[in-house]
Coordinates of C-alpha atoms (C1' of nucleotides) in Angstrom, one line a residue:
Chain A
M1 CA 0.0 0.1 0.0
E2 CA 2.8 2.3 1.0
S3 CA 4.5 1.9 -2.4
Y4 CA 1.3 2.1 -4.2
L5 CA 0.6 5.5 -2.5
Q6 CA 4.1 6.8 -3.4
K7 CA 3.5 5.7 -6.8
I8 CA 0.2 7.7 -7.3
I9 CA 1.6 10.6 -5.6
G10 CA 4.7 10.5 -7.6
N11 CA 2.7 10.5 -10.8
A12 CA 0.5 13.2 -9.7
L13 CA 3.6 15.4 -9.1
Q14 CA 4.8 14.8 -12.6
N15 CA 1.5 15.8 -14.0
M16 CA 2.1 19.1 -12.2
G17 CA 5.1 19.4 -14.2
L18 CA 7.8 18.4 -11.6
D19 CA 10.6 15.8 -12.3
D20 CA 11.5 13.2 -10.1
D21 CA 14.5 15.1 -8.8
Q22 CA 12.7 18.2 -8.1
F23 CA 10.7 16.7 -5.1
P24 CA 11.9 15.0 -2.0
E25 CA 11.2 11.4 -1.0
I26 CA 7.5 10.8 -0.5
K27 CA 6.9 9.8 3.0
I28 CA 3.8 7.9 4.0
E29 CA 2.9 7.6 7.7
T30 CA 0.0 6.5 9.7
P31 CA -1.6 9.4 11.4
R32 CA -1.8 9.0 15.0
D33 CA -5.5 9.9 15.1
A34 CA -7.8 7.5 13.4
S35 CA -10.0 10.3 12.4
H36 CA -7.3 11.5 10.2
G37 CA -7.4 8.7 8.0
D38 CA -5.4 5.3 7.5
A39 CA -2.2 6.8 5.8
A40 CA -1.0 10.6 5.2
T41 CA 1.6 12.4 3.5
N42 CA 3.4 15.6 4.3
I43 CA 4.5 16.3 0.8
A44 CA 2.6 19.3 0.0
M45 CA 4.2 21.0 3.3
L46 CA 7.7 20.0 2.0
L47 CA 7.0 21.5 -1.4
A48 CA 5.7 24.8 0.1
K49 CA 9.2 26.6 0.3
P50 CA 10.6 25.3 -3.1
L51 CA 7.4 25.9 -5.0
R52 CA 6.7 29.2 -3.2
N53 CA 3.1 28.4 -2.7
N54 CA 0.7 27.8 0.1
P55 CA 0.8 24.2 1.1
R56 CA -2.8 23.8 1.2
K57 CA -3.1 25.0 -2.5
I58 CA -0.5 22.6 -3.4
A59 CA -2.2 19.7 -1.8
E60 CA -5.5 20.8 -3.6
Q61 CA -3.8 20.6 -6.9
L62 CA -2.0 17.2 -6.1
V63 CA -5.5 15.6 -5.1
D64 CA -7.0 16.8 -8.4
E65 CA -4.2 15.4 -10.5
M66 CA -4.1 12.0 -8.4
K67 CA -5.8 8.9 -9.9
F68 CA -6.2 6.2 -7.4
D69 CA -8.0 2.9 -7.8
P70 CA -11.3 3.0 -5.8
S71 CA -11.2 -0.6 -4.7
K72 CA -7.9 0.5 -2.7
I73 CA -8.3 4.0 -1.7
S74 CA -11.9 5.5 -0.9
A75 CA -10.8 9.1 -0.3
A76 CA -8.1 11.5 -0.2
E77 CA -8.7 14.4 1.9
I78 CA -6.7 17.6 2.7
A79 CA -6.4 18.4 6.5
G80 CA -4.5 20.8 8.9
P81 CA -1.8 22.7 7.5
G82 CA -1.6 20.6 4.4
F83 CA -1.6 17.0 5.2
I84 CA -3.2 14.7 2.5
N85 CA -5.0 11.8 4.4
F86 CA -6.3 8.8 2.7
R87 CA -8.8 6.3 3.7
F88 CA -8.6 2.6 2.7
A89 CA -11.4 1.2 0.9
K90 CA -13.3 -1.6 2.7
D91 CA -12.6 -4.1 -0.2
Y92 CA -9.0 -3.7 0.2
L93 CA -9.0 -4.5 3.8
Y94 CA -11.0 -7.7 3.1
D95 CA -8.6 -8.8 0.4
E96 CA -5.6 -8.3 2.8
L97 CA -7.6 -9.9 5.6
E98 CA -7.9 -13.1 3.4
A99 CA -4.1 -12.9 2.4
L100 CA -3.5 -12.8 6.1
L101 CA -5.3 -16.0 6.7
D102 CA -3.6 -17.7 3.8
E103 CA -0.4 -17.0 5.1
G104 CA -1.3 -18.3 8.6
E105 CA 1.9 -19.0 10.6
E106 CA 4.0 -17.0 8.1
Y107 CA 2.3 -14.0 8.3
G108 CA 4.3 -11.1 9.4
K109 CA 7.5 -12.4 7.8
T110 CA 9.2 -9.7 5.4
T111 CA 12.0 -9.9 3.2
D112 CA 13.6 -6.6 4.6
N113 CA 16.8 -8.5 5.5
K114 CA 16.9 -11.2 2.7
E115 CA 20.1 -12.4 2.0
V116 CA 21.7 -11.0 5.0
K117 CA 23.9 -13.3 7.0
C118 CA 24.0 -12.1 10.6
L119 CA 25.9 -13.3 13.5
I120 CA 24.7 -12.1 16.8
E121 CA 26.9 -12.4 19.9
F122 CA 25.2 -12.4 23.2
V123 CA 25.2 -13.6 26.8
S124 CA 29.0 -14.3 26.6
A125 CA 29.2 -14.6 30.4
N126 CA 32.4 -16.4 31.5
P127 CA 31.6 -19.8 33.3
T128 CA 32.5 -18.6 36.6
G129 CA 28.9 -18.8 38.2
P130 CA 25.2 -19.2 37.2
L131 CA 23.6 -16.6 35.1
T132 CA 22.2 -13.9 37.0
V133 CA 19.3 -11.3 36.5
G134 CA 21.9 -9.1 34.9
H135 CA 22.7 -11.6 32.2
G136 CA 18.9 -12.1 31.8
R137 CA 18.4 -9.0 29.9
N138 CA 21.3 -9.5 27.7
A139 CA 20.2 -13.0 26.8
V140 CA 16.4 -12.3 26.3
L141 CA 17.4 -9.1 24.2
G142 CA 19.7 -10.9 22.0
D143 CA 17.6 -13.9 21.3
T144 CA 14.6 -11.8 20.4
V145 CA 16.5 -9.3 18.2
A146 CA 17.7 -12.6 16.6
R147 CA 14.0 -13.8 16.1
L148 CA 13.1 -10.4 14.6
L149 CA 15.9 -10.6 12.1
E150 CA 14.7 -14.1 11.1
W151 CA 11.3 -12.8 10.7
T152 CA 12.5 -10.1 8.3
G153 CA 14.4 -12.7 6.4
A154 CA 18.0 -12.7 7.7
D155 CA 20.0 -16.0 8.2
V156 CA 21.0 -15.5 11.9
Q157 CA 23.5 -17.5 13.8
R158 CA 23.8 -17.2 17.7
E159 CA 26.9 -17.1 19.2
Y160 CA 28.2 -17.3 22.8
Y161 CA 31.8 -15.9 23.4
F162 CA 33.7 -16.9 26.3
N163 CA 37.0 -17.0 27.9
N164 CA 38.1 -19.8 30.2
A165 CA 41.8 -18.9 30.5
G166 CA 42.0 -15.7 32.5
R167 CA 42.5 -14.8 36.1
Q168 CA 39.0 -15.1 37.0
M169 CA 38.8 -18.6 36.0
R170 CA 42.0 -19.2 38.0
V171 CA 40.4 -17.8 41.0
L172 CA 37.4 -19.9 40.6
G173 CA 39.4 -23.1 40.4
Q174 CA 41.4 -22.0 43.6
S175 CA 37.9 -21.3 45.2
V176 CA 36.7 -24.8 44.5
Q177 CA 40.0 -26.3 45.5
A178 CA 39.6 -24.6 48.7
R179 CA 36.2 -25.9 49.5
Y180 CA 37.3 -29.3 48.4
N181 CA 40.0 -29.3 51.0
E182 CA 37.4 -27.9 53.6
I183 CA 35.1 -30.7 53.0
V184 CA 37.7 -33.5 53.4
G185 CA 39.3 -31.8 56.3
A186 CA 42.5 -30.5 54.9
E187 CA 43.9 -26.9 55.3
I188 CA 41.7 -24.3 53.6
N189 CA 43.3 -21.7 51.5
F190 CA 40.6 -19.7 50.3
P191 CA 41.9 -17.3 47.6
E192 CA 41.8 -13.4 48.0
G193 CA 38.6 -12.3 46.2
G194 CA 37.4 -15.7 45.9
Y195 CA 33.9 -16.9 44.7
E196 CA 31.8 -17.1 47.7
G197 CA 28.6 -18.7 46.2
S198 CA 27.2 -21.9 47.6
Y199 CA 27.4 -23.5 44.1
I200 CA 31.3 -23.6 44.6
A201 CA 30.8 -25.9 47.6
D202 CA 28.4 -28.1 45.5
I203 CA 30.9 -28.6 42.7
A204 CA 33.5 -29.4 45.4
Q205 CA 31.1 -32.0 46.9
E206 CA 30.8 -33.6 43.3
L207 CA 34.5 -33.8 43.3
V208 CA 34.5 -35.5 46.9
N209 CA 31.9 -38.0 45.8
E210 CA 33.9 -38.9 42.6
H211 CA 37.4 -39.0 43.9
G212 CA 37.2 -39.2 47.6
D213 CA 40.3 -37.2 49.1
K214 CA 42.7 -38.4 46.3
L215 CA 42.6 -34.9 44.9
L216 CA 44.5 -33.6 48.0
S217 CA 47.7 -34.3 46.3
E218 CA 46.8 -31.8 43.2
T219 CA 49.3 -29.0 43.4
N220 CA 47.5 -26.5 41.3
E221 CA 43.7 -25.6 40.5
K222 CA 43.6 -26.8 37.1
L223 CA 41.7 -29.8 37.7
F224 CA 39.2 -27.9 39.8
K225 CA 38.8 -25.3 37.3
E226 CA 38.0 -27.8 34.5
K227 CA 35.4 -29.4 36.9
A228 CA 33.8 -26.0 37.6
E229 CA 33.7 -25.0 34.0
A230 CA 32.1 -28.1 32.9
V231 CA 29.3 -28.0 35.6
I232 CA 28.7 -24.2 35.4
F233 CA 28.4 -24.4 31.5
D234 CA 26.2 -27.2 31.8
E235 CA 24.0 -25.2 34.2
I236 CA 24.2 -22.0 32.0
R237 CA 22.8 -24.1 29.0
K238 CA 20.1 -25.4 30.9
T239 CA 19.0 -21.9 32.3
L240 CA 19.1 -20.6 28.7
E241 CA 17.1 -23.6 27.3
R242 CA 14.6 -23.0 30.1
M243 CA 14.2 -19.3 28.5
N244 CA 13.8 -20.7 25.1
I245 CA 17.2 -19.8 24.0
V246 CA 19.5 -22.3 22.1
M247 CA 23.0 -21.1 21.0
D248 CA 24.4 -22.1 17.5
S249 CA 28.0 -21.9 18.4
Y250 CA 30.1 -21.3 21.5
F251 CA 33.5 -19.5 20.7
N252 CA 36.3 -19.7 23.0
E253 CA 38.8 -16.9 23.3
H254 CA 41.6 -19.1 23.7
S255 CA 41.4 -20.3 20.0
L256 CA 42.4 -16.9 18.9
Y257 CA 45.8 -17.3 20.6
E258 CA 46.1 -20.9 19.1
S259 CA 45.2 -19.9 15.6
G260 CA 47.7 -17.0 15.7
A261 CA 45.0 -14.4 15.1
I262 CA 46.1 -12.4 18.3
D263 CA 49.7 -12.1 17.0
R264 CA 48.4 -11.0 13.4
V265 CA 46.6 -8.0 14.9
I266 CA 49.7 -7.0 16.9
D267 CA 51.8 -7.4 13.8
T268 CA 49.4 -5.5 11.5
F269 CA 49.0 -2.8 14.1
R270 CA 52.9 -2.3 14.2
E271 CA 53.1 -2.2 10.5
K272 CA 50.6 0.5 10.3
G273 CA 52.0 2.3 13.1
V274 CA 49.1 2.2 15.6
A275 CA 50.9 0.1 18.1
Y276 CA 54.2 0.9 20.0
D277 CA 56.0 -0.4 23.0
S278 CA 56.4 1.4 26.3
D279 CA 57.0 0.6 29.8
G280 CA 57.2 -2.9 28.8
A281 CA 53.7 -2.8 27.5
V282 CA 52.3 -2.8 24.0
W283 CA 49.9 0.2 23.4
F284 CA 47.2 0.9 20.8
K285 CA 47.4 4.6 19.8
T286 CA 43.8 5.2 20.4
T287 CA 44.6 9.0 20.6
A288 CA 44.8 9.0 16.9
F289 CA 41.2 8.2 16.8
G290 CA 40.2 11.0 19.3
K291 CA 40.5 9.3 22.7
D292 CA 42.2 11.1 25.6
Q293 CA 44.8 8.3 26.1
D294 CA 46.4 5.3 24.4
T295 CA 45.1 2.0 25.5
V296 CA 47.2 -1.1 26.7
L297 CA 46.8 -4.1 24.5
V298 CA 49.5 -6.3 26.2
K299 CA 50.3 -5.8 29.8
S300 CA 54.1 -5.7 30.9
S301 CA 53.3 -9.1 32.5
G302 CA 52.8 -10.5 29.0
E303 CA 49.1 -10.9 29.4
P304 CA 47.0 -9.1 26.9
T305 CA 44.0 -7.0 28.0
Y306 CA 40.5 -8.1 26.6
R307 CA 40.5 -5.5 24.0
L308 CA 43.2 -7.4 21.9
P309 CA 41.2 -10.6 21.7
D310 CA 38.0 -8.5 21.3
I311 CA 39.5 -7.0 18.0
A312 CA 40.9 -10.3 16.8
Y313 CA 37.4 -11.9 17.6
H314 CA 35.4 -9.2 15.4
A315 CA 37.9 -9.8 12.6
E316 CA 37.6 -13.4 12.8
K317 CA 33.8 -13.0 12.5
L318 CA 34.0 -10.9 9.5
D319 CA 36.5 -13.4 8.0
R320 CA 33.5 -16.0 8.4
G321 CA 31.6 -14.0 5.9
F322 CA 28.7 -12.2 7.9
D323 CA 27.1 -9.2 6.5
L324 CA 26.2 -8.1 9.9
C325 CA 27.8 -8.8 13.2
L326 CA 25.8 -7.9 16.2
D327 CA 27.1 -7.5 19.7
V328 CA 24.9 -7.2 22.8
F329 CA 26.4 -5.8 25.9
G330 CA 25.6 -3.6 28.9
A331 CA 26.2 0.1 29.3
D332 CA 29.5 -0.7 31.3
H333 CA 30.9 -2.1 28.2
I334 CA 30.3 0.9 26.1
D335 CA 34.0 2.1 26.0
T336 CA 35.5 -0.8 24.5
Y337 CA 33.3 -0.5 21.3
P338 CA 35.1 2.5 19.6
D339 CA 38.5 0.7 20.1
V340 CA 37.2 -2.5 18.3
L341 CA 35.7 -0.6 15.4
N342 CA 38.9 1.3 15.0
G343 CA 40.8 -1.8 15.3
I344 CA 39.3 -3.9 12.5
D345 CA 39.2 -0.8 10.5
V346 CA 43.0 -0.6 10.7
L347 CA 43.0 -4.3 9.8
G348 CA 41.1 -3.5 6.6
Y349 CA 37.8 -4.6 7.4
D350 CA 34.4 -2.8 6.7
K351 CA 33.5 -1.6 10.2
S352 CA 30.0 -0.7 9.2
K353 CA 29.1 -4.4 9.4
V354 CA 29.6 -4.3 13.4
E355 CA 26.9 -3.1 15.2
V356 CA 26.4 -2.9 18.9
L357 CA 23.3 -3.1 20.9
V358 CA 23.8 -1.3 24.3
Y359 CA 21.3 -1.9 27.0
Q360 CA 21.2 -0.1 30.4
F361 CA 21.2 -1.9 33.7
V362 CA 18.5 -3.8 35.5
T363 CA 17.4 -3.2 38.9
L364 CA 15.6 -5.9 40.7
V365 CA 13.1 -4.4 43.0
K366 CA 11.4 -6.6 45.5
D367 CA 9.0 -5.1 48.3
G368 CA 9.8 -1.6 47.1
K369 CA 13.4 -2.2 47.7
P370 CA 16.3 -2.6 44.9
Y371 CA 18.7 -5.3 45.3
K372 CA 22.6 -4.7 44.6
M373 CA 24.2 -7.7 43.1
S374 CA 27.6 -9.1 42.4
T375 CA 28.7 -12.5 41.4
R376 CA 31.8 -12.7 43.4
K377 CA 30.1 -11.7 46.6
A378 CA 27.3 -14.2 46.0
N379 CA 24.6 -11.8 47.0
F380 CA 22.9 -12.1 43.3
V381 CA 19.8 -13.5 42.4
T382 CA 20.1 -16.1 39.6
L383 CA 17.9 -16.4 36.6
D384 CA 16.7 -19.7 37.7
D385 CA 15.6 -18.3 41.0
L386 CA 13.8 -15.6 39.1
M387 CA 12.0 -18.0 36.8
D388 CA 11.2 -20.2 39.7
E389 CA 9.6 -17.3 41.3
V390 CA 7.7 -15.6 38.3
G391 CA 7.7 -18.0 35.5
E392 CA 9.6 -18.3 32.3
D393 CA 7.1 -16.2 30.2
V394 CA 6.9 -13.4 32.6
T395 CA 10.7 -13.4 32.9
R396 CA 11.1 -12.8 29.1
F397 CA 8.4 -10.4 28.8
F398 CA 9.6 -8.3 31.6
F399 CA 13.1 -8.0 30.1
L400 CA 11.6 -7.0 26.8
M401 CA 8.9 -4.6 28.0
R402 CA 11.3 -1.4 28.0
S403 CA 13.3 0.2 25.5
P404 CA 16.9 -1.3 25.6
N405 CA 18.4 2.2 26.5
T406 CA 16.4 2.9 29.6
H407 CA 17.0 1.5 32.8
L408 CA 14.9 -1.4 33.6
E409 CA 13.1 -1.8 36.8
F410 CA 12.1 -5.3 37.4
D411 CA 9.4 -5.5 40.1
V412 CA 9.2 -9.0 41.3
N413 CA 6.1 -8.4 43.2
Q414 CA 4.4 -7.1 40.0
A415 CA 5.8 -9.8 38.1
K416 CA 4.4 -12.5 40.6
E417 CA 0.9 -11.2 40.6
A418 CA -1.0 -13.8 38.4
G419 CA -3.7 -11.3 38.0
D420 CA -4.6 -8.0 36.3
K421 CA -1.4 -6.4 37.7
N422 CA 0.7 -8.5 35.2
P423 CA 0.9 -7.1 31.8
V424 CA 2.0 -10.4 30.2
F425 CA -1.3 -12.0 30.9
Y426 CA -3.3 -9.5 28.9
L427 CA -1.9 -10.7 25.8
Q428 CA -2.1 -14.5 26.7
Y429 CA -5.5 -14.0 28.1
A430 CA -6.8 -12.4 24.8
H431 CA -5.4 -15.3 22.9
A432 CA -7.0 -18.0 25.3
R433 CA -10.3 -16.1 25.2
I434 CA -10.4 -16.3 21.4
Y435 CA -9.7 -20.0 21.4
S436 CA -12.5 -20.4 23.9
I437 CA -14.8 -18.8 21.4
L438 CA -13.6 -20.8 18.4
R439 CA -14.2 -23.9 20.5
K440 CA -17.7 -23.0 21.1
V441 CA -18.3 -21.9 17.6
N442 CA -16.9 -25.0 16.0
D443 CA -19.2 -27.1 18.1
L444 CA -22.1 -25.2 17.2
E445 CA -21.8 -24.8 13.4
P446 CA -19.3 -26.4 10.9
F447 CA -18.4 -24.0 8.4
S448 CA -17.6 -25.4 5.1
E449 CA -18.1 -22.5 2.9
K450 CA -15.8 -19.5 2.5
P451 CA -16.7 -16.6 4.9
V452 CA -18.2 -13.5 3.5
L453 CA -15.8 -11.0 4.8
S454 CA -18.1 -8.0 3.8
E455 CA -20.3 -8.9 6.6
L456 CA -17.5 -7.1 8.8
K457 CA -18.7 -3.4 8.7
H458 CA -19.0 -2.6 12.4
P459 CA -16.5 0.1 13.5
S460 CA -14.8 -2.2 15.8
E461 CA -14.5 -4.8 13.3
I462 CA -12.8 -2.4 10.8
T463 CA -10.5 -1.0 13.4
L464 CA -9.4 -4.4 14.3
I465 CA -8.8 -5.4 10.7
K466 CA -6.7 -2.5 10.2
K467 CA -4.6 -3.4 13.3
L468 CA -4.0 -6.8 12.0
L469 CA -2.9 -5.6 8.7
S470 CA -0.1 -3.5 10.3
F471 CA 1.4 -6.4 12.1
P472 CA 4.3 -6.9 9.3
G473 CA 5.0 -3.3 9.6
A474 CA 5.3 -3.5 13.3
V475 CA 7.7 -6.6 13.1
S476 CA 9.9 -4.8 10.4
N477 CA 9.9 -1.6 12.7
A478 CA 11.0 -3.5 15.8
A479 CA 13.7 -5.4 13.7
A480 CA 15.1 -2.3 12.0
N481 CA 15.4 -0.6 15.2
R482 CA 16.6 -3.8 17.3
E483 CA 13.8 -2.7 19.8
P484 CA 11.5 -5.7 20.8
H485 CA 9.7 -3.3 23.1
R486 CA 7.9 -1.9 20.0
L487 CA 6.3 -5.1 19.2
I488 CA 5.0 -5.6 22.5
T489 CA 3.6 -2.2 22.3
Y490 CA 1.8 -3.3 19.1
L491 CA 0.5 -6.5 20.6
N492 CA -0.9 -4.5 23.5
E493 CA -2.7 -2.5 21.0
L494 CA -3.9 -5.3 19.2
A495 CA -5.2 -7.2 22.3
S496 CA -7.0 -4.0 23.3
E497 CA -8.7 -3.4 19.7
F498 CA -9.8 -7.1 20.0
T499 CA -11.4 -6.7 23.4
S500 CA -13.3 -3.9 22.0
F501 CA -14.5 -5.9 19.2
Y502 CA -15.4 -8.7 21.6
H503 CA -17.3 -6.1 23.7
D504 CA -19.4 -4.8 20.8
C505 CA -19.7 -7.7 18.5
R506 CA -21.1 -11.1 19.5
I507 CA -20.1 -14.1 17.6
V508 CA -22.0 -17.2 19.2
G509 CA -25.7 -16.8 18.3
E510 CA -25.5 -14.3 15.4
E511 CA -26.9 -14.9 12.2
K512 CA -24.9 -17.5 10.1
E513 CA -23.0 -15.4 7.8
V514 CA -22.2 -13.0 10.4
M515 CA -21.1 -15.5 12.9
H516 CA -18.7 -17.0 10.3
A517 CA -17.3 -13.8 9.3
R518 CA -16.7 -12.9 12.8
K519 CA -15.2 -16.2 13.8
V520 CA -12.9 -15.9 11.1
L521 CA -11.9 -12.4 12.3
A522 CA -11.4 -13.7 15.8
G523 CA -9.1 -16.6 14.4
A524 CA -7.1 -14.1 12.5
T525 CA -6.4 -12.2 15.6
A526 CA -5.4 -15.2 17.6
R527 CA -3.0 -15.9 14.7
V528 CA -1.3 -12.6 14.9
L529 CA -1.2 -12.7 18.7
A530 CA 0.3 -16.1 18.4
N531 CA 2.9 -15.0 15.8
G532 CA 3.9 -12.0 17.8
L533 CA 4.3 -14.2 21.0
T534 CA 6.4 -16.6 19.0
I535 CA 8.7 -13.8 18.1
L536 CA 9.0 -12.8 21.8
G537 CA 9.7 -16.4 22.8
I538 CA 6.5 -16.5 24.9
T539 CA 3.9 -19.2 24.7
A540 CA 0.4 -18.5 23.6
P541 CA -1.7 -20.5 25.7
E542 CA -5.2 -21.9 24.3
R543 CA -6.7 -22.2 27.7
M544 CA -6.1 -20.1 31.0
Chain B
rG1 C1' 37.3 17.1 34.3
rC2 C1' 35.9 14.3 29.8
rG3 C1' 32.8 10.5 26.9
rC4 C1' 28.0 7.7 26.5
rC5 C1' 22.8 6.9 28.1
rC6 C1' 18.6 9.1 30.5
rG7 C1' 15.0 13.2 32.4
rU8 C1' 7.4 12.8 29.7
rA9 C1' 1.0 12.0 34.6
rG10 C1' 1.7 10.2 42.0
rC11 C1' 4.8 5.3 40.2
rU12 C1' 6.8 2.3 36.0
rC13 C1' 7.2 3.6 30.9
rA14 C1' 5.2 4.4 25.1
rA15 C1' 5.3 7.9 21.2
rC16 C1' 7.7 4.7 13.8
rC17 C1' 12.5 9.2 9.5
rG18 C1' 10.6 16.1 13.2
rG19 C1' 3.9 16.2 12.0
rA20 C1' -2.2 17.4 13.5
rU21 C1' -5.8 17.0 20.4
rA22 C1' 1.5 13.7 24.0
rG23 C1' -0.5 7.7 25.1
rA24 C1' -0.7 2.8 28.0
rG25 C1' -0.2 0.1 32.6
rC26 C1' -0.1 0.4 38.1
rA27 C1' -2.2 3.5 42.0
rA28 C1' -7.2 6.7 42.9
rC29 C1' -12.5 7.4 41.8
rU30 C1' -17.6 5.8 39.2
rG31 C1' -20.2 2.0 36.8
rC32 C1' -20.5 -3.3 34.6
rC33 C1' -20.8 -10.7 35.7
rU34 C1' -28.9 -15.3 34.7
rU35 C1' -25.7 -13.4 27.4
rC36 C1' -18.9 -16.2 23.6
rU37 C1' -13.3 -16.4 29.9
rA38 C1' -14.6 -10.1 34.8
rA39 C1' -6.7 -12.4 34.1
rG40 C1' -12.1 -8.3 31.2
rC41 C1' -15.1 -3.7 29.8
rA42 C1' -16.9 1.4 29.8
rG43 C1' -16.0 6.1 32.1
rU44 C1' -13.6 10.2 35.7
rA45 C1' -9.3 12.5 37.2
rG46 C1' -4.1 13.2 36.5
rG47 C1' 0.8 17.2 32.0
rU48 C1' 4.4 24.2 31.5
rU49 C1' 7.4 16.5 28.1
rU50 C1' 13.3 19.3 34.3
rC51 C1' 14.9 24.7 32.8
rA52 C1' 16.7 28.5 29.3
rG53 C1' 17.7 29.8 24.5
rG54 C1' 17.9 28.3 19.3
rU55 C1' 16.9 25.9 14.2
rU56 C1' 11.3 25.7 11.0
rC57 C1' 5.4 25.8 8.2
rA58 C1' 5.8 22.2 12.5
rA59 C1' 10.0 20.3 18.2
rG60 C1' 8.8 15.5 23.7
rU61 C1' 11.8 14.2 19.2
rC62 C1' 17.2 18.1 16.0
rC63 C1' 21.1 22.0 18.0
rU64 C1' 23.6 25.0 22.2
rG65 C1' 23.8 26.0 27.4
rA66 C1' 22.2 24.8 32.5
rC67 C1' 20.5 21.5 36.4
rG68 C1' 19.3 16.3 38.1
rG69 C1' 20.4 10.9 37.7
rG70 C1' 23.0 6.3 35.7
rC71 C1' 27.4 4.2 33.5
rG72 C1' 32.3 4.5 31.9
rU73 C1' 36.8 7.1 32.2
rA74 C1' 42.6 0.6 34.9
rC75 C1' 49.2 -2.5 32.8
rC76 C1' 40.3 -5.4 35.9
rA77 C1' 36.9 -8.7 32.6

RNA sequence: GCGCCCGUAGCUCAACCGGAUAGAGCAACUGCCUUCUAAGCAGUAGGUUUCAGGUUCAAGUCCUGACGGGCGUACCA
């Protein structure tokens, strides 16, 4: 419809004696207020200055010149300072509704990102402990953006990047070793800044069960570390699965050292003159890119900082042939992003293929009070705990509810409410309610013939149809902005339009043709709700 | 100090590329269950979009400055 309108407006402008390059892009938007029609353009106002004419006069002339198909557009009106408002013909709505029904589970898919090979890296928590609420937003956001991209035609790979070689992992191994020693009654050497969570003791206990006290002879933490990593990763995978998230690949940072990718970055940086030695360390000349200070790539101890593998990792991803590499991370990592982009740029990659999705922090609120969390101090709330308490659907929904770049207040009390205080149920309830009606109608009346959709003419029916038809646009808008909450906003509006229809128009007991058409409309609504909830990774129950 | 994000109803937040009368939910108030699910619906009330300038036909949205909050600013990840 949008391209159709652009075409007829373009033709009209040419009839007025303007060439293609003499007028700006014709933008079609949906007016906020339904009384302003179904689509509008501001083109007359944009032309007011170049044509040195009153926008309303231009609009009048345009409408005179415009030739539209009455089976698609029923009216074009001039309003306000010079908007041209269009109204869709009912026949158009019925045709599109029929197309929606044909597409079924596929309805809402677009080709915006067709042929785009995309890698999205998210979660990427090192295996030092269970996933926490903080990781939750990352996980759900990443997965849902992945789903949105898939719905718009992209080929998406989900990747988890981790590091099992650093200092933190060593401390983790030492922490487990200390607990092991504690259990078998030997001397405890709990490391400074060690991990205090109870899961550490659980892992140690497992080792005791498997090996008794034979591991007392271990001189370093290696074995303990490996066990901890295996156990923790297993838990992380389970937690993700519970949230409907399945990774396609796990990428170990360490492989970048083995493949020589790290050395190649340093070498190239030296060649290009953006790396130098000083005080025993290797520095990246980030001041050349506008930063206040240069940045250390390799510490004087010989250990690289995380920036170096980050750069090598992004180069590696682009080597794998992705058109788009998305990173999801919290606001605290924002500073590394420019370094990585500048780094791969120096290496000769197209940095426009790398895009970062930053989200702000989550505050867990319970009984009106915020929680402070740290994995190391073990005063965190795990994602599993949260899901146990409020459920998987609610957890996903709450993480997606807000724009990624605002702080998220996760109110556990509100999330726990099974009733009207909880926004998740509103969508699920509308879906279940439709199924309840459909069950009833199917019992009463088996419909074999095609519905007569033109029976749908009540304002609530028409409004609902229009809302259903804007679903693909809502998906593509959410995908383009990488903002799942936009889809939630849409689904809330849809559920609300449905309840108005439910309120105004009965289905069961109506005259046969009307009942049939309304049943089909309700079914289409359930379809769109289900498709939307699928994108969000939330179930669409048939009974509640 | 510098960089990034944010400031919208009592609270939590929407508002697509700058568009027409700034919208929801919660909380408050008034009604509605012998009729398809009341986890719902209809309605009332609630706003100088933090402030001051600027850009233009049009600013919550863009620019400058101030104020307030978050995060970062490590030879930590």
